[in-house]
PDB file of N, CA and C in Angstrom:
ATOM      1  N   MET A 253      75.369 134.188 112.306  1.00  0.00           N
ATOM      2  CA  MET A 253      76.013 133.424 111.349  1.00  0.00           C
ATOM      3  C   MET A 253      75.307 131.900 111.279  1.00  0.00           C
ATOM      4  N   THR A 254      75.080 131.522 110.223  1.00  0.00           N
ATOM      5  CA  THR A 254      74.473 130.300 109.993  1.00  0.00           C
ATOM      6  C   THR A 254      75.397 129.116 110.121  1.00  0.00           C
ATOM      7  N   TRP A 255      74.911 127.989 110.582  1.00  0.00           N
ATOM      8  CA  TRP A 255      75.691 126.868 110.799  1.00  0.00           C
ATOM      9  C   TRP A 255      75.147 125.568 110.570  1.00  0.00           C
ATOM     10  N   LEU A 256      75.588 124.474 110.503  1.00  0.00           N
ATOM     11  CA  LEU A 256      74.913 123.132 110.372  1.00  0.00           C
ATOM     12  C   LEU A 256      75.503 122.236 111.564  1.00  0.00           C
ATOM     13  N   GLN A 257      74.574 121.475 111.904  1.00  0.00           N
ATOM     14  CA  GLN A 257      75.143 120.420 113.003  1.00  0.00           C
ATOM     15  C   GLN A 257      75.530 119.154 112.328  1.00  0.00           C
ATOM     16  N   THR A 258      76.682 118.737 112.489  1.00  0.00           N
ATOM     17  CA  THR A 258      77.407 117.542 111.989  1.00  0.00           C
ATOM     18  C   THR A 258      76.815 116.364 112.559  1.00  0.00           C
ATOM     19  N   ALA A 259      77.275 115.289 112.171  1.00  0.00           N
ATOM     20  CA  ALA A 259      76.840 113.887 112.790  1.00  0.00           C
ATOM     21  C   ALA A 259      77.262 113.787 114.087  1.00  0.00           C
ATOM     22  N   SER A 260      78.564 114.227 114.390  1.00  0.00           N
ATOM     23  CA  SER A 260      79.073 114.334 115.769  1.00  0.00           C
ATOM     24  C   SER A 260      78.657 115.305 116.837  1.00  0.00           C
ATOM     25  N   GLY A 261      77.751 116.087 116.197  1.00  0.00           N
ATOM     26  CA  GLY A 261      77.108 117.154 116.906  1.00  0.00           C
ATOM     27  C   GLY A 261      77.747 118.502 116.980  1.00  0.00           C
ATOM     28  N   LYS A 262      78.878 118.694 116.274  1.00  0.00           N
ATOM     29  CA  LYS A 262      79.575 120.099 116.060  1.00  0.00           C
ATOM     30  C   LYS A 262      78.714 121.092 115.244  1.00  0.00           C
ATOM     31  N   ALA A 263      78.825 122.291 115.745  1.00  0.00           N
ATOM     32  CA  ALA A 263      78.464 123.563 114.991  1.00  0.00           C
ATOM     33  C   ALA A 263      79.476 123.882 113.925  1.00  0.00           C
ATOM     34  N   PHE A 264      79.139 123.534 112.576  1.00  0.00           N
ATOM     35  CA  PHE A 264      80.139 123.829 111.454  1.00  0.00           C
ATOM     36  C   PHE A 264      79.575 124.940 110.658  1.00  0.00           C
ATOM     37  N   ARG A 265      80.257 125.892 110.438  1.00  0.00           N
ATOM     38  CA  ARG A 265      79.877 127.034 109.604  1.00  0.00           C
ATOM     39  C   ARG A 265      80.572 126.898 108.289  1.00  0.00           C
ATOM     40  N   PRO A 266      79.832 126.587 107.182  1.00  0.00           N
ATOM     41  CA  PRO A 266      80.498 126.231 105.933  1.00  0.00           C
ATOM     42  C   PRO A 266      81.171 127.499 105.296  1.00  0.00           C
ATOM     43  N   LEU A 267      80.580 128.648 105.608  1.00  0.00           N
ATOM     44  CA  LEU A 267      81.082 129.930 104.857  1.00  0.00           C
ATOM     45  C   LEU A 267      82.218 130.477 105.791  1.00  0.00           C
ATOM     46  N   ARG A 268      82.451 130.075 106.933  1.00  0.00           N
ATOM     47  CA  ARG A 268      83.691 130.421 107.745  1.00  0.00           C
ATOM     48  C   ARG A 268      84.266 129.202 108.651  1.00  0.00           C
ATOM     49  N   PRO A 269      84.567 128.277 107.740  1.00  0.00           N
ATOM     50  CA  PRO A 269      84.976 127.029 108.547  1.00  0.00           C
ATOM     51  C   PRO A 269      86.245 127.156 109.482  1.00  0.00           C
ATOM     52  N   ASP A 270      86.055 126.416 110.382  1.00  0.00           N
ATOM     53  CA  ASP A 270      87.069 126.449 111.691  1.00  0.00           C
ATOM     54  C   ASP A 270      87.626 125.207 111.460  1.00  0.00           C
ATOM     55  N   PRO A 271      89.023 124.760 111.148  1.00  0.00           N
ATOM     56  CA  PRO A 271      89.687 123.623 111.121  1.00  0.00           C
ATOM     57  C   PRO A 271      89.195 122.791 112.362  1.00  0.00           C
ATOM     58  N   ALA A 272      89.157 123.418 113.525  1.00  0.00           N
ATOM     59  CA  ALA A 272      88.933 122.461 114.867  1.00  0.00           C
ATOM     60  C   ALA A 272      87.585 121.742 114.836  1.00  0.00           C
ATOM     61  N   THR A 273      86.785 122.345 114.102  1.00  0.00           N
ATOM     62  CA  THR A 273      85.386 121.673 113.866  1.00  0.00           C
ATOM     63  C   THR A 273      85.238 120.641 112.742  1.00  0.00           C
ATOM     64  N   ILE A 274      86.341 120.313 111.987  1.00  0.00           N
ATOM     65  CA  ILE A 274      86.424 119.398 111.071  1.00  0.00           C
ATOM     66  C   ILE A 274      86.871 118.018 111.698  1.00  0.00           C
ATOM     67  N   VAL A 275      85.976 117.070 111.682  1.00  0.00           N
ATOM     68  CA  VAL A 275      86.496 115.786 112.105  1.00  0.00           C
ATOM     69  C   VAL A 275      86.256 114.756 111.136  1.00  0.00           C
ATOM     70  N   ILE A 276      87.171 113.695 110.864  1.00  0.00           N
ATOM     71  CA  ILE A 276      87.056 112.749 110.027  1.00  0.00           C
ATOM     72  C   ILE A 276      85.830 111.880 109.847  1.00  0.00           C
ATOM     73  N   GLU A 277      85.493 111.604 111.105  1.00  0.00           N
ATOM     74  CA  GLU A 277      84.179 110.864 111.371  1.00  0.00           C
ATOM     75  C   GLU A 277      83.025 111.406 110.621  1.00  0.00           C
ATOM     76  N   ASP A 278      82.786 112.807 110.874  1.00  0.00           N
ATOM     77  CA  ASP A 278      81.789 113.656 110.169  1.00  0.00           C
ATOM     78  C   ASP A 278      81.883 113.522 108.584  1.00  0.00           C
ATOM     79  N   ILE A 279      83.106 113.744 108.043  1.00  0.00           N
ATOM     80  CA  ILE A 279      83.167 113.672 106.547  1.00  0.00           C
ATOM     81  C   ILE A 279      82.759 112.198 106.243  1.00  0.00           C
ATOM     82  N   ALA A 280      83.393 111.252 106.963  1.00  0.00           N
ATOM     83  CA  ALA A 280      83.074 109.869 106.467  1.00  0.00           C
ATOM     84  C   ALA A 280      81.646 109.603 106.523  1.00  0.00           C
ATOM     85  N   HIS A 281      80.840 109.925 107.449  1.00  0.00           N
ATOM     86  CA  HIS A 281      79.530 109.725 107.749  1.00  0.00           C
ATOM     87  C   HIS A 281      78.646 110.371 106.792  1.00  0.00           C
ATOM     88  N   ALA A 282      79.005 111.749 106.464  1.00  0.00           N
ATOM     89  CA  ALA A 282      78.321 112.350 105.623  1.00  0.00           C
ATOM     90  C   ALA A 282      78.321 111.841 104.111  1.00  0.00           C
ATOM     91  N   LEU A 283      79.620 111.500 103.708  1.00  0.00           N
ATOM     92  CA  LEU A 283      79.861 110.937 102.266  1.00  0.00           C
ATOM     93  C   LEU A 283      79.359 109.600 102.017  1.00  0.00           C
ATOM     94  N   ALA A 284      79.195 108.982 103.259  1.00  0.00           N
ATOM     95  CA  ALA A 284      78.481 107.586 103.023  1.00  0.00           C
ATOM     96  C   ALA A 284      77.079 107.632 102.735  1.00  0.00           C
ATOM     97  N   PHE A 285      76.540 108.657 103.061  1.00  0.00           N
ATOM     98  CA  PHE A 285      75.062 108.967 102.977  1.00  0.00           C
ATOM     99  C   PHE A 285      74.669 109.753 101.663  1.00  0.00           C
ATOM    100  N   LEU A 286      75.842 110.272 101.023  1.00  0.00           N
ATOM    101  CA  LEU A 286      75.654 110.933 100.015  1.00  0.00           C
ATOM    102  C   LEU A 286      75.856 110.346  98.569  1.00  0.00           C
ATOM    103  N   CYS A 287      74.812 110.335  97.519  1.00  0.00           N
ATOM    104  CA  CYS A 287      74.807 109.475  96.362  1.00  0.00           C
ATOM    105  C   CYS A 287      75.607 110.308  95.442  1.00  0.00           C
ATOM    106  N   ARG A 288      76.555 109.561  94.654  1.00  0.00           N
ATOM    107  CA  ARG A 288      77.006 110.240  93.362  1.00  0.00           C
ATOM    108  C   ARG A 288      76.097 110.709  92.323  1.00  0.00           C
ATOM    109  N   PHE A 289      76.588 111.533  91.560  1.00  0.00           N
ATOM    110  CA  PHE A 289      75.758 111.920  90.116  1.00  0.00           C
ATOM    111  C   PHE A 289      74.308 112.540  90.675  1.00  0.00           C
ATOM    112  N   ASN A 290      74.319 113.048  91.745  1.00  0.00           N
ATOM    113  CA  ASN A 290      72.901 113.667  92.292  1.00  0.00           C
ATOM    114  C   ASN A 290      72.034 112.676  92.207  1.00  0.00           C
ATOM    115  N   GLY A 291      72.370 111.487  92.542  1.00  0.00           N
ATOM    116  CA  GLY A 291      71.277 110.237  92.715  1.00  0.00           C
ATOM    117  C   GLY A 291      70.977 109.655  91.368  1.00  0.00           C
ATOM    118  N   HIS A 292      71.448 110.155  90.385  1.00  0.00           N
ATOM    119  CA  HIS A 292      71.073 109.505  88.870  1.00  0.00           C
ATOM    120  C   HIS A 292      72.036 108.383  88.616  1.00  0.00           C
ATOM    121  N   CYS A 293      71.879 107.233  89.468  1.00  0.00           N
ATOM    122  CA  CYS A 293      72.569 105.922  89.237  1.00  0.00           C
ATOM    123  C   CYS A 293      71.532 104.937  89.296  1.00  0.00           C
ATOM    124  N   ARG A 294      71.781 103.836  88.694  1.00  0.00           N
ATOM    125  CA  ARG A 294      70.892 102.664  88.839  1.00  0.00           C
ATOM    126  C   ARG A 294      70.796 102.123  90.224  1.00  0.00           C
ATOM    127  N   SER A 295      71.844 102.228  90.974  1.00  0.00           N
ATOM    128  CA  SER A 295      71.927 101.780  92.354  1.00  0.00           C
ATOM    129  C   SER A 295      72.567 102.787  93.005  1.00  0.00           C
ATOM    130  N   PHE A 296      72.492 102.873  94.368  1.00  0.00           N
ATOM    131  CA  PHE A 296      73.110 103.758  95.202  1.00  0.00           C
ATOM    132  C   PHE A 296      74.558 103.669  95.166  1.00  0.00           C
ATOM    133  N   TYR A 297      75.256 104.610  94.877  1.00  0.00           N
ATOM    134  CA  TYR A 297      76.730 104.669  94.848  1.00  0.00           C
ATOM    135  C   TYR A 297      77.141 105.880  95.718  1.00  0.00           C
ATOM    136  N   SER A 298      77.773 105.825  96.819  1.00  0.00           N
ATOM    137  CA  SER A 298      78.131 106.694  97.565  1.00  0.00           C
ATOM    138  C   SER A 298      79.298 107.590  97.308  1.00  0.00           C
ATOM    139  N   VAL A 299      79.445 108.729  97.693  1.00  0.00           N
ATOM    140  CA  VAL A 299      80.695 109.534  97.400  1.00  0.00           C
ATOM    141  C   VAL A 299      81.720 108.819  98.267  1.00  0.00           C
ATOM    142  N   ALA A 300      81.578 108.345  99.395  1.00  0.00           N
ATOM    143  CA  ALA A 300      82.629 107.614 100.295  1.00  0.00           C
ATOM    144  C   ALA A 300      83.201 106.369  99.315  1.00  0.00           C
ATOM    145  N   GLU A 301      82.325 105.682  98.806  1.00  0.00           N
ATOM    146  CA  GLU A 301      82.690 104.544  98.049  1.00  0.00           C
ATOM    147  C   GLU A 301      83.669 105.109  96.898  1.00  0.00           C
ATOM    148  N   HIS A 302      83.124 106.043  96.085  1.00  0.00           N
ATOM    149  CA  HIS A 302      83.883 106.504  95.171  1.00  0.00           C
ATOM    150  C   HIS A 302      85.264 106.955  95.602  1.00  0.00           C
ATOM    151  N   SER A 303      85.315 107.618  96.751  1.00  0.00           N
ATOM    152  CA  SER A 303      86.550 108.228  97.184  1.00  0.00           C
ATOM    153  C   SER A 303      87.485 107.149  97.477  1.00  0.00           C
ATOM    154  N   VAL A 304      86.967 106.043  98.018  1.00  0.00           N
ATOM    155  CA  VAL A 304      87.863 104.717  98.249  1.00  0.00           C
ATOM    156  C   VAL A 304      88.464 104.206  97.031  1.00  0.00           C
ATOM    157  N   ARG A 305      87.575 104.187  96.018  1.00  0.00           N
ATOM    158  CA  ARG A 305      88.008 103.575  94.803  1.00  0.00           C
ATOM    159  C   ARG A 305      89.052 104.473  93.963  1.00  0.00           C
ATOM    160  N   VAL A 306      88.804 105.839  94.198  1.00  0.00           N
ATOM    161  CA  VAL A 306      89.836 106.894  93.741  1.00  0.00           C
ATOM    162  C   VAL A 306      91.152 106.515  94.336  1.00  0.00           C
ATOM    163  N   SER A 307      91.246 106.506  95.725  1.00  0.00           N
ATOM    164  CA  SER A 307      92.260 106.418  96.576  1.00  0.00           C
ATOM    165  C   SER A 307      93.079 105.175  96.179  1.00  0.00           C
ATOM    166  N   ASN A 308      92.397 104.024  95.816  1.00  0.00           N
ATOM    167  CA  ASN A 308      93.043 102.750  95.488  1.00  0.00           C
ATOM    168  C   ASN A 308      93.678 102.717  94.010  1.00  0.00           C
ATOM    169  N   LEU A 309      93.349 103.817  93.253  1.00  0.00           N
ATOM    170  CA  LEU A 309      93.784 103.867  92.024  1.00  0.00           C
ATOM    171  C   LEU A 309      95.105 104.799  92.010  1.00  0.00           C
ATOM    172  N   LEU A 310      95.361 105.428  92.918  1.00  0.00           N
ATOM    173  CA  LEU A 310      96.421 106.438  93.073  1.00  0.00           C
ATOM    174  C   LEU A 310      97.769 105.853  93.628  1.00  0.00           C
ATOM    175  N   ALA A 311      98.911 106.523  93.362  1.00  0.00           N
ATOM    176  CA  ALA A 311     100.108 106.035  94.014  1.00  0.00           C
ATOM    177  C   ALA A 311      99.850 106.372  95.461  1.00  0.00           C
ATOM    178  N   PRO A 312     100.714 105.541  96.201  1.00  0.00           N
ATOM    179  CA  PRO A 312     100.627 105.751  97.686  1.00  0.00           C
ATOM    180  C   PRO A 312     100.711 107.200  98.115  1.00  0.00           C
ATOM    181  N   GLU A 313     101.538 107.908  97.638  1.00  0.00           N
ATOM    182  CA  GLU A 313     101.817 109.405  98.016  1.00  0.00           C
ATOM    183  C   GLU A 313     100.673 110.187  97.846  1.00  0.00           C
ATOM    184  N   ASP A 314      99.640 109.782  96.980  1.00  0.00           N
ATOM    185  CA  ASP A 314      98.481 110.602  96.666  1.00  0.00           C
ATOM    186  C   ASP A 314      97.315 109.968  97.118  1.00  0.00           C
ATOM    187  N   ALA A 315      97.435 108.833  97.767  1.00  0.00           N
ATOM    188  CA  ALA A 315      96.085 107.982  98.198  1.00  0.00           C
ATOM    189  C   ALA A 315      95.202 108.866  99.138  1.00  0.00           C
ATOM    190  N   ALA A 316      95.939 109.767 100.244  1.00  0.00           N
ATOM    191  CA  ALA A 316      94.943 110.397 101.072  1.00  0.00           C
ATOM    192  C   ALA A 316      94.148 111.350 100.296  1.00  0.00           C
ATOM    193  N   TRP A 317      94.731 112.074  99.331  1.00  0.00           N
ATOM    194  CA  TRP A 317      93.787 113.041  98.645  1.00  0.00           C
ATOM    195  C   TRP A 317      92.896 112.325  97.762  1.00  0.00           C
ATOM    196  N   GLY A 318      93.130 111.078  97.427  1.00  0.00           N
ATOM    197  CA  GLY A 318      91.955 110.179  96.840  1.00  0.00           C
ATOM    198  C   GLY A 318      90.808 110.089  97.786  1.00  0.00           C
ATOM    199  N   LEU A 319      91.167 109.791  99.144  1.00  0.00           N
ATOM    200  CA  LEU A 319      89.853 109.740  99.822  1.00  0.00           C
ATOM    201  C   LEU A 319      89.432 111.206 100.237  1.00  0.00           C
ATOM    202  N   MET A 320      90.183 112.183 100.147  1.00  0.00           N
ATOM    203  CA  MET A 320      89.570 113.466 100.707  1.00  0.00           C
ATOM    204  C   MET A 320      89.268 114.341  99.440  1.00  0.00           C
ATOM    205  N   HIS A 321      89.403 114.037  98.045  1.00  0.00           N
ATOM    206  CA  HIS A 321      89.169 114.926  97.082  1.00  0.00           C
ATOM    207  C   HIS A 321      87.604 115.380  97.110  1.00  0.00           C
ATOM    208  N   ASP A 322      86.698 114.826  97.373  1.00  0.00           N
ATOM    209  CA  ASP A 322      85.318 115.327  97.485  1.00  0.00           C
ATOM    210  C   ASP A 322      84.977 115.692  99.028  1.00  0.00           C
ATOM    211  N   ALA A 323      85.702 115.833  99.976  1.00  0.00           N
ATOM    212  CA  ALA A 323      85.412 116.083 101.308  1.00  0.00           C
ATOM    213  C   ALA A 323      84.621 117.245 101.386  1.00  0.00           C
ATOM    214  N   ALA A 324      84.776 118.214 100.744  1.00  0.00           N
ATOM    215  CA  ALA A 324      83.941 119.317 100.855  1.00  0.00           C
ATOM    216  C   ALA A 324      82.479 119.118 100.943  1.00  0.00           C
ATOM    217  N   GLU A 325      82.020 118.154 100.070  1.00  0.00           N
ATOM    218  CA  GLU A 325      80.782 117.712  99.804  1.00  0.00           C
ATOM    219  C   GLU A 325      80.090 117.204 101.096  1.00  0.00           C
ATOM    220  N   ALA A 326      80.811 116.883 102.085  1.00  0.00           N
ATOM    221  CA  ALA A 326      80.238 116.461 103.411  1.00  0.00           C
ATOM    222  C   ALA A 326      79.618 117.576 104.195  1.00  0.00           C
ATOM    223  N   TYR A 327      80.040 118.997 103.670  1.00  0.00           N
ATOM    224  CA  TYR A 327      79.352 120.071 104.242  1.00  0.00           C
ATOM    225  C   TYR A 327      78.588 120.849 103.472  1.00  0.00           C
ATOM    226  N   VAL A 328      78.800 120.853 102.118  1.00  0.00           N
ATOM    227  CA  VAL A 328      78.055 121.793 101.214  1.00  0.00           C
ATOM    228  C   VAL A 328      77.467 120.821  99.990  1.00  0.00           C
ATOM    229  N   SER A 329      77.386 119.519 100.268  1.00  0.00           N
ATOM    230  CA  SER A 329      76.718 118.766  99.327  1.00  0.00           C
ATOM    231  C   SER A 329      77.661 118.918  97.858  1.00  0.00           C
ATOM    232  N   ASP A 330      76.830 118.421  96.890  1.00  0.00           N
ATOM    233  CA  ASP A 330      77.517 118.800  95.515  1.00  0.00           C
ATOM    234  C   ASP A 330      76.391 119.242  94.674  1.00  0.00           C
ATOM    235  N   LEU A 331      76.784 119.733  93.411  1.00  0.00           N
ATOM    236  CA  LEU A 331      76.003 120.207  92.429  1.00  0.00           C
ATOM    237  C   LEU A 331      76.464 119.365  91.136  1.00  0.00           C
ATOM    238  N   PRO A 332      75.611 119.083  90.175  1.00  0.00           N
ATOM    239  CA  PRO A 332      76.078 118.353  89.054  1.00  0.00           C
ATOM    240  C   PRO A 332      76.954 119.435  88.418  1.00  0.00           C
ATOM    241  N   ARG A 333      77.864 118.728  87.717  1.00  0.00           N
ATOM    242  CA  ARG A 333      79.102 119.554  87.025  1.00  0.00           C
ATOM    243  C   ARG A 333      78.437 120.619  86.031  1.00  0.00           C
ATOM    244  N   PRO A 334      77.400 120.371  85.279  1.00  0.00           N
ATOM    245  CA  PRO A 334      76.823 121.618  84.293  1.00  0.00           C
ATOM    246  C   PRO A 334      76.356 122.828  85.170  1.00  0.00           C
ATOM    247  N   VAL A 335      75.841 122.406  86.360  1.00  0.00           N
ATOM    248  CA  VAL A 335      75.171 123.507  87.190  1.00  0.00           C
ATOM    249  C   VAL A 335      76.373 124.389  87.870  1.00  0.00           C
ATOM    250  N   LYS A 336      77.467 123.347  88.440  1.00  0.00           N
ATOM    251  CA  LYS A 336      78.537 123.972  89.171  1.00  0.00           C
ATOM    252  C   LYS A 336      79.265 125.007  88.248  1.00  0.00           C
ATOM    253  N   LYS A 337      79.345 124.544  86.928  1.00  0.00           N
ATOM    254  CA  LYS A 337      80.018 125.430  86.103  1.00  0.00           C
ATOM    255  C   LYS A 337      79.489 126.834  85.942  1.00  0.00           C
ATOM    256  N   GLU A 338      78.269 126.794  86.008  1.00  0.00           N
ATOM    257  CA  GLU A 338      77.415 128.113  85.888  1.00  0.00           C
ATOM    258  C   GLU A 338      77.370 129.093  87.164  1.00  0.00           C
ATOM    259  N   LEU A 339      77.994 128.367  88.279  1.00  0.00           N
ATOM    260  CA  LEU A 339      77.849 129.045  89.495  1.00  0.00           C
ATOM    261  C   LEU A 339      79.377 129.163  90.069  1.00  0.00           C
ATOM    262  N   PRO A 340      80.118 130.010  89.677  1.00  0.00           N
ATOM    263  CA  PRO A 340      81.622 130.404  90.074  1.00  0.00           C
ATOM    264  C   PRO A 340      81.772 130.450  91.490  1.00  0.00           C
ATOM    265  N   ALA A 341      80.698 131.120  92.028  1.00  0.00           N
ATOM    266  CA  ALA A 341      80.702 131.444  93.598  1.00  0.00           C
ATOM    267  C   ALA A 341      80.734 130.013  94.471  1.00  0.00           C
ATOM    268  N   PHE A 342      79.948 129.084  93.854  1.00  0.00           N
ATOM    269  CA  PHE A 342      80.001 127.845  94.540  1.00  0.00           C
ATOM    270  C   PHE A 342      81.442 127.061  94.328  1.00  0.00           C
ATOM    271  N   GLU A 343      81.924 127.280  93.344  1.00  0.00           N
ATOM    272  CA  GLU A 343      83.126 126.577  93.090  1.00  0.00           C
ATOM    273  C   GLU A 343      84.309 127.141  94.051  1.00  0.00           C
ATOM    274  N   ARG A 344      84.150 128.571  94.254  1.00  0.00           N
ATOM    275  CA  ARG A 344      85.224 129.045  95.227  1.00  0.00           C
ATOM    276  C   ARG A 344      84.843 128.722  96.590  1.00  0.00           C
ATOM    277  N   LEU A 345      83.573 128.546  96.937  1.00  0.00           N
ATOM    278  CA  LEU A 345      83.210 128.224  98.264  1.00  0.00           C
ATOM    279  C   LEU A 345      83.760 126.679  98.561  1.00  0.00           C
ATOM    280  N   GLU A 346      83.329 126.015  97.503  1.00  0.00           N
ATOM    281  CA  GLU A 346      83.810 124.373  97.663  1.00  0.00           C
ATOM    282  C   GLU A 346      85.425 124.288  97.716  1.00  0.00           C
ATOM    283  N   ASP A 347      86.067 125.123  96.802  1.00  0.00           N
ATOM    284  CA  ASP A 347      87.682 125.096  96.843  1.00  0.00           C
ATOM    285  C   ASP A 347      88.114 125.718  98.241  1.00  0.00           C
ATOM    286  N   GLY A 348      87.558 126.639  98.763  1.00  0.00           N
ATOM    287  CA  GLY A 348      88.126 127.131  99.904  1.00  0.00           C
ATOM    288  C   GLY A 348      87.926 126.257 100.973  1.00  0.00           C
ATOM    289  N   LEU A 349      86.796 125.670 101.093  1.00  0.00           N
ATOM    290  CA  LEU A 349      86.502 124.715 102.101  1.00  0.00           C
ATOM    291  C   LEU A 349      87.468 123.407 102.082  1.00  0.00           C
ATOM    292  N   LEU A 350      87.773 123.114 101.027  1.00  0.00           N
ATOM    293  CA  LEU A 350      88.599 121.825 100.585  1.00  0.00           C
ATOM    294  C   LEU A 350      89.880 122.362 101.119  1.00  0.00           C
ATOM    295  N   GLN A 351      90.371 123.563 101.027  1.00  0.00           N
ATOM    296  CA  GLN A 351      91.679 124.060 101.318  1.00  0.00           C
ATOM    297  C   GLN A 351      91.819 124.020 102.931  1.00  0.00           C
ATOM    298  N   VAL A 352      90.641 124.339 103.524  1.00  0.00           N
ATOM    299  CA  VAL A 352      90.733 124.271 104.856  1.00  0.00           C
ATOM    300  C   VAL A 352      90.811 122.777 105.544  1.00  0.00           C
ATOM    301  N   ILE A 353      90.200 122.077 104.806  1.00  0.00           N
ATOM    302  CA  ILE A 353      90.133 120.437 105.108  1.00  0.00           C
ATOM    303  C   ILE A 353      91.483 120.046 104.864  1.00  0.00           C
ATOM    304  N   ALA A 354      92.271 120.296 103.747  1.00  0.00           N
ATOM    305  CA  ALA A 354      93.683 120.077 103.632  1.00  0.00           C
ATOM    306  C   ALA A 354      94.434 120.480 104.735  1.00  0.00           C
ATOM    307  N   GLN A 355      94.218 121.756 105.120  1.00  0.00           N
ATOM    308  CA  GLN A 355      95.119 122.216 106.223  1.00  0.00           C
ATOM    309  C   GLN A 355      94.772 121.294 107.538  1.00  0.00           C
ATOM    310  N   ARG A 356      93.583 121.097 107.782  1.00  0.00           N
ATOM    311  CA  ARG A 356      93.075 120.409 109.052  1.00  0.00           C
ATOM    312  C   ARG A 356      93.992 119.055 108.943  1.00  0.00           C
ATOM    313  N   PHE A 357      93.979 118.456 107.931  1.00  0.00           N
ATOM    314  CA  PHE A 357      94.549 117.097 107.872  1.00  0.00           C
ATOM    315  C   PHE A 357      96.076 116.881 107.353  1.00  0.00           C
ATOM    316  N   SER A 358      96.614 117.985 107.193  1.00  0.00           N
ATOM    317  CA  SER A 358      98.042 118.260 106.705  1.00  0.00           C
ATOM    318  C   SER A 358      98.350 117.558 105.167  1.00  0.00           C
ATOM    319  N   LEU A 359      97.361 117.953 104.333  1.00  0.00           N
ATOM    320  CA  LEU A 359      97.420 117.470 102.984  1.00  0.00           C
ATOM    321  C   LEU A 359      97.995 118.664 102.256  1.00  0.00           C
ATOM    322  N   SER A 360      98.993 118.311 101.210  1.00  0.00           N
ATOM    323  CA  SER A 360      99.552 119.360 100.492  1.00  0.00           C
ATOM    324  C   SER A 360      98.380 120.117  99.758  1.00  0.00           C
ATOM    325  N   TRP A 361      98.709 121.415  99.459  1.00  0.00           N
ATOM    326  CA  TRP A 361      97.697 122.117  98.653  1.00  0.00           C
ATOM    327  C   TRP A 361      98.599 122.914  97.524  1.00  0.00           C
ATOM    328  N   PRO A 362      98.111 122.951  96.350  1.00  0.00           N
ATOM    329  CA  PRO A 362      96.837 122.531  95.944  1.00  0.00           C
ATOM    330  C   PRO A 362      96.860 120.986  95.859  1.00  0.00           C
ATOM    331  N   MET A 363      95.583 120.513  95.634  1.00  0.00           N
ATOM    332  CA  MET A 363      95.609 118.995  95.411  1.00  0.00           C
ATOM    333  C   MET A 363      96.361 118.461  94.224  1.00  0.00           C
ATOM    334  N   PRO A 364      97.012 117.329  94.468  1.00  0.00           N
ATOM    335  CA  PRO A 364      97.830 116.984  93.134  1.00  0.00           C
ATOM    336  C   PRO A 364      96.969 116.457  92.085  1.00  0.00           C
TER     337      PRO A 364
END
């Protein structure tokens, strides 16, 4: 089984995610280092900053989902939307991972 080492040192298996290996610090760290739009920005705009901005726009009951809506990208990165739409297996992988993340942090599923 393949795995990746997270910033906190955990062995994470993206294809068989274990909720016990998902920690918020790893998600925050990774998303702070990932650039939105596959890097096609005039200046660095992290997925973490985007998530905070989304969270601030939402009603309080949905704010946690605003922070976590791209959390799967911490483990599988992201693909530009035109590419992702051509790869339904990747979309299923990302959605499945996001569902495990929702379970880990007691978020409602599906995402509002």
